[in-house]
């Protein structure tokens, strides 16, 4: 068995977390900022030390390639090293650095695998600065064109294309040129389930589909004391009713349906004025596309009904829409098998968050390995995973990659 050096992995996580470090132990390395560039430079330096052949593609994805005995499609692992503004040190980084530890172990054992091994980090997974999120892997999988991705701008109007050039990561390779034999992503769960149930390894079967729709409601402002209820055209009333409806709908659909109204603004937002404008977004997620569509349809029908009764106008804008992704079932089985072979407890589960792996499933068999997040905290400086769990996840990754690389 290929033995991973977990002390080396912990040290690398520590060193990378030192770039863009923020109070409390977290990091802020927003995509394509100077901090992101420094993080990229550090990891690329490590890739070079390990003897990997570095390829930077035209969306800034970085792939480190270790040659195999034969020139076949590689076994690839990877994730991202950008973070949100209040990010933790494990989200994304863990999967990339664990991949490098697999390479280190292969180098030390002087093993040359049949297939090449590739370790990748993808540009702008978080989507905190530029939308859409998972941008690098989405471009890699052919889901969005380069020009569209380059044109995305941040709040200051700075574009992805300009920032890639500025930080020196606008590469020459065509994204997606290397089509893997299989792709594995090792990641922290970012939710509470494994920690609550005291299970060591999450065997990820799917990623939830996601629907973000922003609604703008226009009514009429009027005096809160003198306007009889029957004459009101209250934009805020519709927004409130959608929030209540969405909660009941999620409970009624059941399973893993979730529904959230997390952003809401009213105008003029005064205690004694009926609001004439409400802007809110509905976030719906499910692993079942038919149920997700049903939820979208029912929210829309509810909005139309209340809008008619209240005599307000509604505009809808789709901010994001990704269908649920089902990972390759035989690869998922193999993740479970390798976890059990190490006597680790497992649980099959969907991913509540989006990941680069869901884009890679479009072009090759893909699976994910989850390790517990203490108290389910992520996108938070307190994000933490126990060292033993980090080591266990990395060992499963190593064992499965080695097996895949010989077939
Ligand atoms: Zn992540």
Coordinates of C-alpha atoms and ligand atoms in Angstrom, one line a residue, residues 79-80 91-92 125-126 187 190 355, ligand 1:
X79 CA -10.2 21.0 -6.5
X80 CA -9.7 24.7 -6.1
X91 CA -12.2 24.1 1.5
X92 CA -10.7 23.1 -1.9
X125 CA -14.6 27.7 -7.9
X126 CA -16.1 29.9 -5.3
X187 CA -13.2 17.6 -0.1
X190 CA -19.0 21.6 4.7
X355 CA -18.1 21.4 -6.6
Ligands
LIG1 ZN1 -14.8 23.9 -2.2

